[in-house]
Coordinates of C-alpha atoms in Angstrom, one line a residue:
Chain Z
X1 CA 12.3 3.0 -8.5
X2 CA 15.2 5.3 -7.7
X3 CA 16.8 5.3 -4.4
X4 CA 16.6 9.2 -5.2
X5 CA 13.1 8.8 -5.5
X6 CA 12.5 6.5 -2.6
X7 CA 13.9 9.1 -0.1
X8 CA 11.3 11.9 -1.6
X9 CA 8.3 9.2 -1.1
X10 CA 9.3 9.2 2.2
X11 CA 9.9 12.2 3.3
X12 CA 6.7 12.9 1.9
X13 CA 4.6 10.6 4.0
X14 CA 6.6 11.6 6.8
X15 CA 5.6 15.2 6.3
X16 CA 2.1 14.1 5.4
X17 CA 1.9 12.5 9.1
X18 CA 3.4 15.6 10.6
X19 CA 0.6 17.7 9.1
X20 CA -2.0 15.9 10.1
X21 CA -0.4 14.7 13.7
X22 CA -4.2 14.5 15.6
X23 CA -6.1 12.7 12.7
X24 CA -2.8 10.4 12.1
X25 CA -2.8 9.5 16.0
X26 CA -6.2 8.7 15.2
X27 CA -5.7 6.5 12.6
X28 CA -2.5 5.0 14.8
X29 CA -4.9 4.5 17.9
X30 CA -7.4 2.1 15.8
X31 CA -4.7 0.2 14.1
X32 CA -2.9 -0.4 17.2
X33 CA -6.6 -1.5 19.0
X34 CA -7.3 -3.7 15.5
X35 CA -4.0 -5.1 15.9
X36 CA -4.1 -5.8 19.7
X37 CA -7.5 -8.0 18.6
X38 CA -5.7 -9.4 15.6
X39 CA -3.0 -10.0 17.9
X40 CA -4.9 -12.0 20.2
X41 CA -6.1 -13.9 17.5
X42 CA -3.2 -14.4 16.6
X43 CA -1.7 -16.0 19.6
X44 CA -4.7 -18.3 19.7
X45 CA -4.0 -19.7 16.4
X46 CA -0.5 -20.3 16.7
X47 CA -1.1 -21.9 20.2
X48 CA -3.8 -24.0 18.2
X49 CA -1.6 -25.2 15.8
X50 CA 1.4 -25.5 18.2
X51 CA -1.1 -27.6 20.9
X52 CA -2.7 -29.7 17.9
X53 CA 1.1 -31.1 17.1
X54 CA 2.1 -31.8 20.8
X55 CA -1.1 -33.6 21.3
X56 CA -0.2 -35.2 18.0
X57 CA 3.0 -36.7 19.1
X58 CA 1.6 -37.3 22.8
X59 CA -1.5 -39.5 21.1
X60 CA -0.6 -43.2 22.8
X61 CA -2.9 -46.0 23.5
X62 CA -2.2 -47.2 26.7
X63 CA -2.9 -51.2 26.7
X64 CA -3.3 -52.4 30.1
X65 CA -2.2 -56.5 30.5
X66 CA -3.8 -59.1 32.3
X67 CA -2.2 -60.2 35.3
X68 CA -0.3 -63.4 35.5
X69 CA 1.2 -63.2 32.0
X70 CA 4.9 -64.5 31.2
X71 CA 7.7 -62.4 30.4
X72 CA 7.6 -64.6 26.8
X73 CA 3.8 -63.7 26.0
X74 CA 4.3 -60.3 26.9
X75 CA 7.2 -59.9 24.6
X76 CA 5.3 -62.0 22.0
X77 CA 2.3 -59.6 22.0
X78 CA 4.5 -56.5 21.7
X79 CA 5.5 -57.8 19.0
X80 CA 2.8 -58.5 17.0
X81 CA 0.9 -55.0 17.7
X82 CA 4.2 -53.6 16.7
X83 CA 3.5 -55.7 13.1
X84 CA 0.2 -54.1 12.7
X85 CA 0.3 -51.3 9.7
X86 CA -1.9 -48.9 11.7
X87 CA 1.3 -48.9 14.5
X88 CA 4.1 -46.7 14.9
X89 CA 6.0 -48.1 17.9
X90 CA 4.9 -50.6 21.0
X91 CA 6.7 -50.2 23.9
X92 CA 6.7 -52.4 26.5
X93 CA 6.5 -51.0 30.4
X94 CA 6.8 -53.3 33.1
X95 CA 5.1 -52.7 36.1
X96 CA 8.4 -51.4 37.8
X97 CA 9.2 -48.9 35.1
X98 CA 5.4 -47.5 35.7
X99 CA 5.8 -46.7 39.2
X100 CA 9.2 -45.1 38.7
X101 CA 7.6 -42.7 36.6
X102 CA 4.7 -42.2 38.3
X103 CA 6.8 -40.8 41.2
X104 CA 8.5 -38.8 39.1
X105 CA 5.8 -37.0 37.7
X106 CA 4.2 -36.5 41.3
X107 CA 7.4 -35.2 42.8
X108 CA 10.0 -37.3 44.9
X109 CA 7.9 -36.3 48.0
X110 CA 4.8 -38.2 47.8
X111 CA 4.5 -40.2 50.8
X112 CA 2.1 -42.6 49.5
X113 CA 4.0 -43.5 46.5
X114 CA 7.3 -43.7 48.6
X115 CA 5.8 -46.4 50.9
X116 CA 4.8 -48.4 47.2
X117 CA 7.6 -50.4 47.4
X118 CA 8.0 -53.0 44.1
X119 CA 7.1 -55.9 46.2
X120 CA 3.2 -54.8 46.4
X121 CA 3.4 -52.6 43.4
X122 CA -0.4 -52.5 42.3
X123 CA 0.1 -51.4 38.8
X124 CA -0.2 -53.9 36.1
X125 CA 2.2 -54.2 33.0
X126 CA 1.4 -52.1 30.0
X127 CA 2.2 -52.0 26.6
X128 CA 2.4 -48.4 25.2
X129 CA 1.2 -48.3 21.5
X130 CA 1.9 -44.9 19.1
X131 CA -0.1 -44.6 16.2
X132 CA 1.1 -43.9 12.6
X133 CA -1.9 -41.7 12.4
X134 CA -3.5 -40.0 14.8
X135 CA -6.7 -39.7 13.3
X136 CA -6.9 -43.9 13.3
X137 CA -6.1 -43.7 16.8
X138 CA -10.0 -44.9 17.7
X139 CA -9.7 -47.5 14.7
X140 CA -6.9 -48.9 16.3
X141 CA -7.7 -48.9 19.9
X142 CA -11.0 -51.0 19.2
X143 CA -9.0 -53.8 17.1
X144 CA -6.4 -54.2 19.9
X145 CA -9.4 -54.7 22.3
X146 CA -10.7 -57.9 20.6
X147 CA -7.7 -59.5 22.0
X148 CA -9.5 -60.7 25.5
X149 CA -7.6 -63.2 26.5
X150 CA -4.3 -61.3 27.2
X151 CA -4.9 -57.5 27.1
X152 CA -7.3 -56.3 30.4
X153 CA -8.4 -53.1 28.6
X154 CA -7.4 -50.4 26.4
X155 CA -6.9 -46.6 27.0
X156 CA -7.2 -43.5 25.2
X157 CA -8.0 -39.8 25.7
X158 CA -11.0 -40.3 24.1
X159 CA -12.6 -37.4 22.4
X160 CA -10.6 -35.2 24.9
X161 CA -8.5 -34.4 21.7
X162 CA -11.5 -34.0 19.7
X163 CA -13.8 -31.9 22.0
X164 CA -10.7 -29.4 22.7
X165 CA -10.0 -29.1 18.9
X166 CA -13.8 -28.2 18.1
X167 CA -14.0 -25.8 20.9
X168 CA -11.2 -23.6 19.8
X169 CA -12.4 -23.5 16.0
X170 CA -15.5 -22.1 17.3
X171 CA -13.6 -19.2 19.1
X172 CA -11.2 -19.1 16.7
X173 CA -14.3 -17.7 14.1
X174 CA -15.9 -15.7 16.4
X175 CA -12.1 -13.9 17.3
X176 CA -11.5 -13.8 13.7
X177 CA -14.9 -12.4 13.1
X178 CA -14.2 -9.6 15.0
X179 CA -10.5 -8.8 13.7
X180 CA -12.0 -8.4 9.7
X181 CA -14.5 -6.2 10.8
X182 CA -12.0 -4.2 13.3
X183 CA -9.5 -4.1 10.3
X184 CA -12.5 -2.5 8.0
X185 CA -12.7 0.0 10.3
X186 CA -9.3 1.2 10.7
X187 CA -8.8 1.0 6.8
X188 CA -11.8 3.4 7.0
X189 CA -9.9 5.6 9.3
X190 CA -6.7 5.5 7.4
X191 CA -8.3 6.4 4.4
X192 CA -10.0 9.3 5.9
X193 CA -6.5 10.6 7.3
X194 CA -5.0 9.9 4.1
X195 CA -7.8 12.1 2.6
X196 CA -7.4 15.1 4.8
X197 CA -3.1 15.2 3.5
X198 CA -4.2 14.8 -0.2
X199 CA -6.6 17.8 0.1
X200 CA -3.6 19.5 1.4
X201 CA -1.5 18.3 -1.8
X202 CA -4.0 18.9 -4.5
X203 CA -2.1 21.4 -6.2
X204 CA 1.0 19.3 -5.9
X205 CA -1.0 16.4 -7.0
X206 CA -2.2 18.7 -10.1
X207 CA 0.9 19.7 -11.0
X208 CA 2.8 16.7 -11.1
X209 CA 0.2 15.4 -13.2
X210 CA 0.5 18.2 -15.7
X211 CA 4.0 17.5 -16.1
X212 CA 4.1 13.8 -16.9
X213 CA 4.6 12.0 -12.9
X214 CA 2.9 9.0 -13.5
X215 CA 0.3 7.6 -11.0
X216 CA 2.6 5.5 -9.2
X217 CA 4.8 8.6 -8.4
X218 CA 2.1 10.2 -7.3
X219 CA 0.5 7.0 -4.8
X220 CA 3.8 6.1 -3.4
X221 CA 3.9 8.8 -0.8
X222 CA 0.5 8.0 0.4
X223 CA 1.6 4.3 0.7
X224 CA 4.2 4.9 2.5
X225 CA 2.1 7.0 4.8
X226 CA -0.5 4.6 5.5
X227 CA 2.1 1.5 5.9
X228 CA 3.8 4.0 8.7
X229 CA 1.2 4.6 10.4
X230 CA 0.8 0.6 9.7
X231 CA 3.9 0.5 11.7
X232 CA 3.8 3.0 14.5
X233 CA 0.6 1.7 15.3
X234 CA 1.8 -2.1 15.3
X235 CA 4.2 -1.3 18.1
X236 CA 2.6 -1.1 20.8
X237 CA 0.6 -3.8 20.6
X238 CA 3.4 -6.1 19.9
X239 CA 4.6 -4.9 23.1
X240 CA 1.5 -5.5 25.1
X241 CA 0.7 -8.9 23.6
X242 CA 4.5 -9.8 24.3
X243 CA 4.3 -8.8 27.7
X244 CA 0.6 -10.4 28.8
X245 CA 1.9 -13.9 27.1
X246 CA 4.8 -13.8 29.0
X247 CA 3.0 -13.4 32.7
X248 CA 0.0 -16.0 30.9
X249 CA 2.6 -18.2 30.1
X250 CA 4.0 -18.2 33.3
X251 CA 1.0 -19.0 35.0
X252 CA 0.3 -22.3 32.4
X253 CA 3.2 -22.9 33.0
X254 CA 3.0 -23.8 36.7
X255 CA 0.2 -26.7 36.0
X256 CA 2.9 -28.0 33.1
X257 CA 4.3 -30.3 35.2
X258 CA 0.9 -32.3 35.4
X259 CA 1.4 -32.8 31.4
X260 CA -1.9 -31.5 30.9
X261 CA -1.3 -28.6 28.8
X262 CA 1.9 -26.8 26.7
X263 CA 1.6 -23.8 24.8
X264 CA 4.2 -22.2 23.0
X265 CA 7.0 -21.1 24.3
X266 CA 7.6 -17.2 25.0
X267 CA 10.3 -16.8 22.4
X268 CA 9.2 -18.6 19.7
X269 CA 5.6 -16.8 19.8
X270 CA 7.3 -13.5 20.4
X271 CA 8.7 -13.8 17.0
X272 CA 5.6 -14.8 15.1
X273 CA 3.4 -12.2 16.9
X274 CA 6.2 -9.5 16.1
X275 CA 6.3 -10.5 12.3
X276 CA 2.7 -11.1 11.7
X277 CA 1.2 -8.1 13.8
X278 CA 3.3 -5.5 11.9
X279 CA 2.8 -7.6 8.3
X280 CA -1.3 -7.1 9.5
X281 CA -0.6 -3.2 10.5
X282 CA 1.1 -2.5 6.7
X283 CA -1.4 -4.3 4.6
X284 CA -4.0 -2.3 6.5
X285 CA -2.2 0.9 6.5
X286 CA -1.4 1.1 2.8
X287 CA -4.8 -0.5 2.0
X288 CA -6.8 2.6 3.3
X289 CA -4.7 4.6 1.8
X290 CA -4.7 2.9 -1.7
X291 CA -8.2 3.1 -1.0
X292 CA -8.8 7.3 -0.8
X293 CA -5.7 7.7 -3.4
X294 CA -7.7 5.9 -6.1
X295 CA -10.5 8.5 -6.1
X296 CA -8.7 11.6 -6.9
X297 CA -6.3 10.0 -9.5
X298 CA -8.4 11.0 -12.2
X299 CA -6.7 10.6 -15.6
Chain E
X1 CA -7.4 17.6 -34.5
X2 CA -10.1 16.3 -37.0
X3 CA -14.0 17.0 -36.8
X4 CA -13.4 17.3 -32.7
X5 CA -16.9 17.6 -31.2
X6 CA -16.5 18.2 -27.0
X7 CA -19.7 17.9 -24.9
X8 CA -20.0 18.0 -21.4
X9 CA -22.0 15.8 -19.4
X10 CA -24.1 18.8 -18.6
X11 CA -25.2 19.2 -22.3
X12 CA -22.9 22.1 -23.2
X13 CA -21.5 21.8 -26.6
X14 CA -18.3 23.9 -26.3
X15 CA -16.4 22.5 -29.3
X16 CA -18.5 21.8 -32.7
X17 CA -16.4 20.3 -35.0
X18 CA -13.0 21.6 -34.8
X19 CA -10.7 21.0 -37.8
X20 CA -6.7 21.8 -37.0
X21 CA -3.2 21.3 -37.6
X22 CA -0.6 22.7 -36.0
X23 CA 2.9 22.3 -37.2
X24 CA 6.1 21.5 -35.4
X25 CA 7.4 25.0 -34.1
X26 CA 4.6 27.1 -34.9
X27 CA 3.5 29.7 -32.9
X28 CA -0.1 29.9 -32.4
X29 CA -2.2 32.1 -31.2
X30 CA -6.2 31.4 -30.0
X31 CA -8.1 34.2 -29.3
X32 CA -12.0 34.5 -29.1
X33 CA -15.0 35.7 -26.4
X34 CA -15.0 33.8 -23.0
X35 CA -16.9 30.7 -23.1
X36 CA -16.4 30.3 -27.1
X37 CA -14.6 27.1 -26.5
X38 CA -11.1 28.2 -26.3
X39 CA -10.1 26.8 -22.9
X40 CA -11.7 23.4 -23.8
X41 CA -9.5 23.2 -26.7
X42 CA -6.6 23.7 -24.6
X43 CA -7.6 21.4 -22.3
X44 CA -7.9 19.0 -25.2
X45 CA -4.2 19.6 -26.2
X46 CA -3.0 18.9 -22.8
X47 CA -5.1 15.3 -22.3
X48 CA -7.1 17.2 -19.8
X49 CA -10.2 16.4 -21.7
X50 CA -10.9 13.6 -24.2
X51 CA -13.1 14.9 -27.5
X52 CA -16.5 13.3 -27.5
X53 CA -16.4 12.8 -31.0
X54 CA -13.8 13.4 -33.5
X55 CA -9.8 12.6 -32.9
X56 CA -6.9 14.6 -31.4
X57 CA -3.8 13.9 -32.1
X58 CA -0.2 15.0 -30.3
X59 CA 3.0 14.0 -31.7
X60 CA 1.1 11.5 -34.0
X61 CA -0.7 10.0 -31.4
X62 CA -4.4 9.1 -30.8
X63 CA -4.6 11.0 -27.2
X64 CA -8.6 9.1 -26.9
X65 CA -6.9 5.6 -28.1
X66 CA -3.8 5.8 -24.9
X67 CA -3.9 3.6 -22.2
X68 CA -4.5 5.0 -18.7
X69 CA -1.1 4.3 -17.3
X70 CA 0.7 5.5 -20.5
X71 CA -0.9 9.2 -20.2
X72 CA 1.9 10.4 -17.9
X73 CA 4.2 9.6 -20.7
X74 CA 2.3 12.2 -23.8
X75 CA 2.3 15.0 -21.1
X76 CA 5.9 15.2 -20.6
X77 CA 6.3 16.4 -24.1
X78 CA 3.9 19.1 -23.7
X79 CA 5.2 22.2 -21.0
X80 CA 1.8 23.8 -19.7
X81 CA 1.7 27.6 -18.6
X82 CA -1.4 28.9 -16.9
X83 CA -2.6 32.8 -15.9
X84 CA -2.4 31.7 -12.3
X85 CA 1.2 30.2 -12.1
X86 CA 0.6 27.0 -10.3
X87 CA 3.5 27.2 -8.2
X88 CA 3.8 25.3 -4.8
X89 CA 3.8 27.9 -2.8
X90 CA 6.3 26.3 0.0
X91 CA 8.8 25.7 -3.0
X92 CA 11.3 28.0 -3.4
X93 CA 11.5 29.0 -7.5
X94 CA 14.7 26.3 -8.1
X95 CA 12.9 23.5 -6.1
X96 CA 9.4 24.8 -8.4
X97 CA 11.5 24.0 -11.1
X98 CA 13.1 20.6 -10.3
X99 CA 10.3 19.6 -9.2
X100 CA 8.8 18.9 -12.7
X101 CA 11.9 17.1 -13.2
X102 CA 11.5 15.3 -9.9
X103 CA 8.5 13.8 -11.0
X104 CA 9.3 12.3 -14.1
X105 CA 12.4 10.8 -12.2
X106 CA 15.5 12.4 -13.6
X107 CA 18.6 11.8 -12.1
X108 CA 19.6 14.5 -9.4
X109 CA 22.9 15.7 -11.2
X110 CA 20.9 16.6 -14.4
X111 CA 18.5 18.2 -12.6
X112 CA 20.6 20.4 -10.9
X113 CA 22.5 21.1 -14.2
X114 CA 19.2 21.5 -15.7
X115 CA 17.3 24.0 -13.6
X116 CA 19.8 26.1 -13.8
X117 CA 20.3 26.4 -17.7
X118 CA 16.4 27.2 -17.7
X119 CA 16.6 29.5 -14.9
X120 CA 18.7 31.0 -16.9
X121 CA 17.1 31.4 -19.6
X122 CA 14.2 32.9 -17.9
X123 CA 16.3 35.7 -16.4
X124 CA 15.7 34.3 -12.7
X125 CA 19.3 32.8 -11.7
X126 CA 19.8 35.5 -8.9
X127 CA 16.4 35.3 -7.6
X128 CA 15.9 31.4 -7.4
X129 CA 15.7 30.6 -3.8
X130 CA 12.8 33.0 -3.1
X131 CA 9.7 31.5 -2.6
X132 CA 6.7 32.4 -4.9
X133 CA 5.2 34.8 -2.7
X134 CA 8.7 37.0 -2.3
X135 CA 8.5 37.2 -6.3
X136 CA 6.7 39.5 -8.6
X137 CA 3.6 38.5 -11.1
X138 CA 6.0 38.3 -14.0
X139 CA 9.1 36.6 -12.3
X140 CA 6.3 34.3 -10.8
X141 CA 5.4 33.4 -14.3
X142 CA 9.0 33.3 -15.5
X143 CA 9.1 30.3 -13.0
X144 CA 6.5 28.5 -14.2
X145 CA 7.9 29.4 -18.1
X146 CA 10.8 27.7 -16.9
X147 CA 8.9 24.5 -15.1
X148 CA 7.0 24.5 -18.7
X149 CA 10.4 23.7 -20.8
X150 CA 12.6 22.5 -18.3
X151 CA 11.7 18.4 -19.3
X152 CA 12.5 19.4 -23.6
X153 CA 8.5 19.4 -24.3
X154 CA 8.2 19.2 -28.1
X155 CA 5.5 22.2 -28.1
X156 CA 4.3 24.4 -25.0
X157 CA 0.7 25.6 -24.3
X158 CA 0.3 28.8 -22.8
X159 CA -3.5 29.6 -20.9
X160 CA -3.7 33.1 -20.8
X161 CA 0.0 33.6 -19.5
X162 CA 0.2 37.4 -19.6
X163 CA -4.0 37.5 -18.1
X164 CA -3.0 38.8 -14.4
X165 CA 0.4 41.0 -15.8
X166 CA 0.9 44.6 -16.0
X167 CA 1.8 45.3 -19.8
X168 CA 5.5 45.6 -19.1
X169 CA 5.7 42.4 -17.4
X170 CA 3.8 40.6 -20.2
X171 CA 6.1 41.8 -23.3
X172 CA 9.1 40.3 -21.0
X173 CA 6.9 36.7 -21.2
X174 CA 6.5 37.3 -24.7
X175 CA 10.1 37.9 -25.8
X176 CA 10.8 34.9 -23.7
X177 CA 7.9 32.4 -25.5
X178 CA 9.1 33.7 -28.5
X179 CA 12.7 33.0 -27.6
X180 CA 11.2 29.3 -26.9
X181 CA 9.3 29.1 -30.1
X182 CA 12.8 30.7 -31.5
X183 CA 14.6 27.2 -30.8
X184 CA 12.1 25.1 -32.6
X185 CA 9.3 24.3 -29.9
X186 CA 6.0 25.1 -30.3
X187 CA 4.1 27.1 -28.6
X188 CA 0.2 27.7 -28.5
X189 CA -1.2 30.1 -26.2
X190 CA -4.5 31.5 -25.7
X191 CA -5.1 34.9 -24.5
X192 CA -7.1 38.0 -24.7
X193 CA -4.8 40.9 -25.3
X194 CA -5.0 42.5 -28.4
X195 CA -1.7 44.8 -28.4
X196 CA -0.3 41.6 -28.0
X197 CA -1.2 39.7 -30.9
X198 CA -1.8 42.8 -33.4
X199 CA 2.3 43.1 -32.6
X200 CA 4.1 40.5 -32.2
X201 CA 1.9 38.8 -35.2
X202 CA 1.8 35.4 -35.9
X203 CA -1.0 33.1 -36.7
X204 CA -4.2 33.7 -35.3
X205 CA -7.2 31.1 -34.7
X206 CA -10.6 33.0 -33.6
X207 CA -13.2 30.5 -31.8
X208 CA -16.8 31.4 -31.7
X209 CA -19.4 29.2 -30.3
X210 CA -17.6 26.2 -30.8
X211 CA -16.3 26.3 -34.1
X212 CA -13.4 28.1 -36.1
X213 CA -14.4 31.3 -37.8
X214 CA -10.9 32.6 -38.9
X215 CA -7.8 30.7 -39.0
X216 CA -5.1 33.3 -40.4
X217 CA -1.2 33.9 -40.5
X218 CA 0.0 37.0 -39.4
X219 CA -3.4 37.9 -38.4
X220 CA -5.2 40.6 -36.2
X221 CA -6.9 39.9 -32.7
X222 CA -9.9 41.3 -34.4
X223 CA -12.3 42.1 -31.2
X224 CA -12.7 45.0 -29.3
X225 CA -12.5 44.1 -25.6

């Protein structure tokens, strides 16, 4: 297409939009509600995906030793867990390094843990174990039990994982669920606006088919109109969703220091929601339109 | 056009088996009652309509046997002329005019260069910023004259041009399709008015009911209105 010819397109869906301002601010209004939904599905999925790695990585079995072992058998057994196939790394914590971080995860100010001095330090030795896999991590966790005679018992967040991923695939549906049939309707909308401009361009549309514009020339305009109001109505959204992640976040972000829970991080999802939301708005934009162009494109 | 048979989906038969050829710059006349099938012809020259039966050919091609997307591409060798103008009403006459060229893409400096050799032509270079309603019947048609040729159409086809004209107005669009015909395109128009073609003669084709009944050079209009 010809630079030429792109200005006309869009000067022409600009002036379609102008004609029509109350049924296009219709049209914007349930994109930008469509998108605000898609939006929040959005954010869900990407928080998903972005929580399923973290827990990934955080996945450790937690092997808790029997008391009274030596310094050489505890060394020993790291190092044959560390030889299994199913193992990624074995650390080794000591009883000292425990309590050191255990009072710096509950702040310095912990009177309880300050009086723990190391001399009556009541945590045992552990041997931290990372799996190659976390799907094995169950697998693995039940073979390093069978050791009885040296490990006291073995930790992991059983099913927690699990439970949390099935939970959100269920509202992940049921948010997407909404979203398709949301976006159905504001296609149905766009195409109705789209409608009301080609009415008003029949005899332009006629014309330009009697001397020789071929159909393309004759849909661009109304694809450029719907993917505007695509756009226009992707921007407030973007804003809103922006803005309520950033005070949401905030608030997570207080119980963070528990280790609990990370989402995403403001500007990284900003991005992605900016991108994605105003991708969603075009496709829906210039599918509505595509949609009511089609019928009066008679050959 | 061989054997052309046109029925609509209502059941009207308006074209029984139409046998024609028209050569490169002819100019034909089509005369006949209303509703004898002349505008369905037309239509057929113009891809507007695709013969039920029978085949129609443009430039040597097979208008039924085209592809969708390639329809575009017959059309802007035929310039089309209809009683009511078709202008854009919000178009001044110039932007009427490039707009045909507009649409098939041309690049801007030809279609300045270009609109205003037709204008021209047509006798409209002073008046072609007014808009279609600050213009006269006949300049009105002038314009669309000039949309009709301005993309080099190998023949133009004229629907009753001179059908909402006073008579001087409609000699001035006859001079000027003859002029046209003159450089070697042709031109086939339809219309009623028998000063018209008893004058300026040329070949005449009469439809009644469908079919040809006279097909002569030079010929009369042959009704009385």
């Amino acid at each position: 297409m010809k630079i030429d010819t792109l200005i006309r397109h869009i000067r022409e869906a600009y002036r379609g939009i102008r004609k029509n301002s109350w049924m296009s601010f219709a049209a914007i209004g349930a994109v930008a509600v469509t998108l605000f939904i898609f939006g929040i599905f959005l954010i869900f999925t990407f928080n998903i995906n972005f929580l399923t790695k973290e827990l990934d990585k955080q996945v450790a079995i937690r092997v808790t030793l029997k008391d009274g072992l030596s310094a050489d058998e505890e060394e020993k057994l790291t190092e044959t867990i560390q030889k299994d196939p199913l193992v990624k790394t074995a650390e080794f914590v000591p009883k000292e390094k425990g309590l050191k971080d255990l009072k710096e995860q509950w702040g310095n100010n912990n009177k309880f843990l300050d009086a723990l001095q190391d001399e009556d330090n009541p945590l045992p030795d552990m041997i931290l174990v990372q799996p190659k896999d976390p799907n094995k991590t169950k697998e693995l966790a039940d073979e390093l039990a069978k050791n009885t005679t040296q490990i006291e018992h073995v930790d992991y967040g059983e099913g927690v994982t699990d439970r949390l991923l099935r939970l959100s695939s269920v509202m992940r549906n049921i948010v997407l669920f909404f979203s398709l049939g949301l976006a159905l309707l504001a296609s149905f909308l766009i195409s109705n606006t789209i409608k009301l401009t080609i009415i008003a361009r029949r005899r332009e549309i006629e014309i330009m088919r009697l001397v020789g514009a071929s159909n393309w020339f004759i849909r661009w305009p109304f694809f450029f109109e719907g993917a505007f109001i695509g756009i226009i109505g992707s921007i407030v959204p973007i804003i809103l969703l922006i803005t309520f992640y950033f005070l949401f976040y905030d608030i997570v972000n207080d119980g963070e220091a528990y280790g609990l829970f990370k989402i995403m991080p403001v500007d990284q999802l900003s991005i992605r929601i900016a991108i994605s939301t105003m991708l969603i708005g075009i496709a829906i934009g210039s599918l509505g339109s595509m949609i009511s162009v089609r019928r009066f494109l008679k050959i | 056009m061989h054997d052309v048979w046109k029925v609509y989906p209502n059941g009207v038969e308006a074209l029984r088996g139409i046998d024609l050829k028209i050569e490169q710059g002819e100019f034909v006349y089509i005369v006949g009652p209303s509703g004898s099938g002349k505008s369905t012809l037309i239509k057929l020259m113009y891809r507007e309509e695709v013969p039920t039966h029978g085949v129609v050919l443009i430039n040597g091609v097979n208008v039924k046997r085209v592809r969708d997307w390639k329809i575009p591409h017959v059309r802007r060798k035929i310039g089309v002329v209809f009683q009511d103008y078709k202008l854009l009403p919000n178009l001044t006459a110039y932007e009427n005019v490039a707009f045909a060229m507009e649409a098939v893409e041309a690049p801007r400096r030809k279609i300045k260069q270009r609109v205003e050799e037709v204008l021209e032509l047509v006798g409209l270079t002073d008046r072609m910023h007014a808009l279609p309603s600050q213009l006269s019947g006949g300049e009105q048609q002038r314009v669309s004259i000039a949309r009709a040729i301005v993309n080099n159409p190998t023949f133009v086809i004229a629907d009753e041009p001179t059908g909402n004209l006073d008579p001087e107005n409609s000699w001035d669009i006859m001079y000027l399709l003859e002029e046209i015909n003159n450089r070697g395109t042709t031109v086939v128009m339809a219309t009623h008015n028998k000063e018209i073609v008893n004058t300026m003669r040329q070949r005449v084709i009469a439809i009644e009911q469908g079919v040809i009944v006279r097909d002569e050079l030079g010929g009369e209009y042959g009704y009385e209105d």
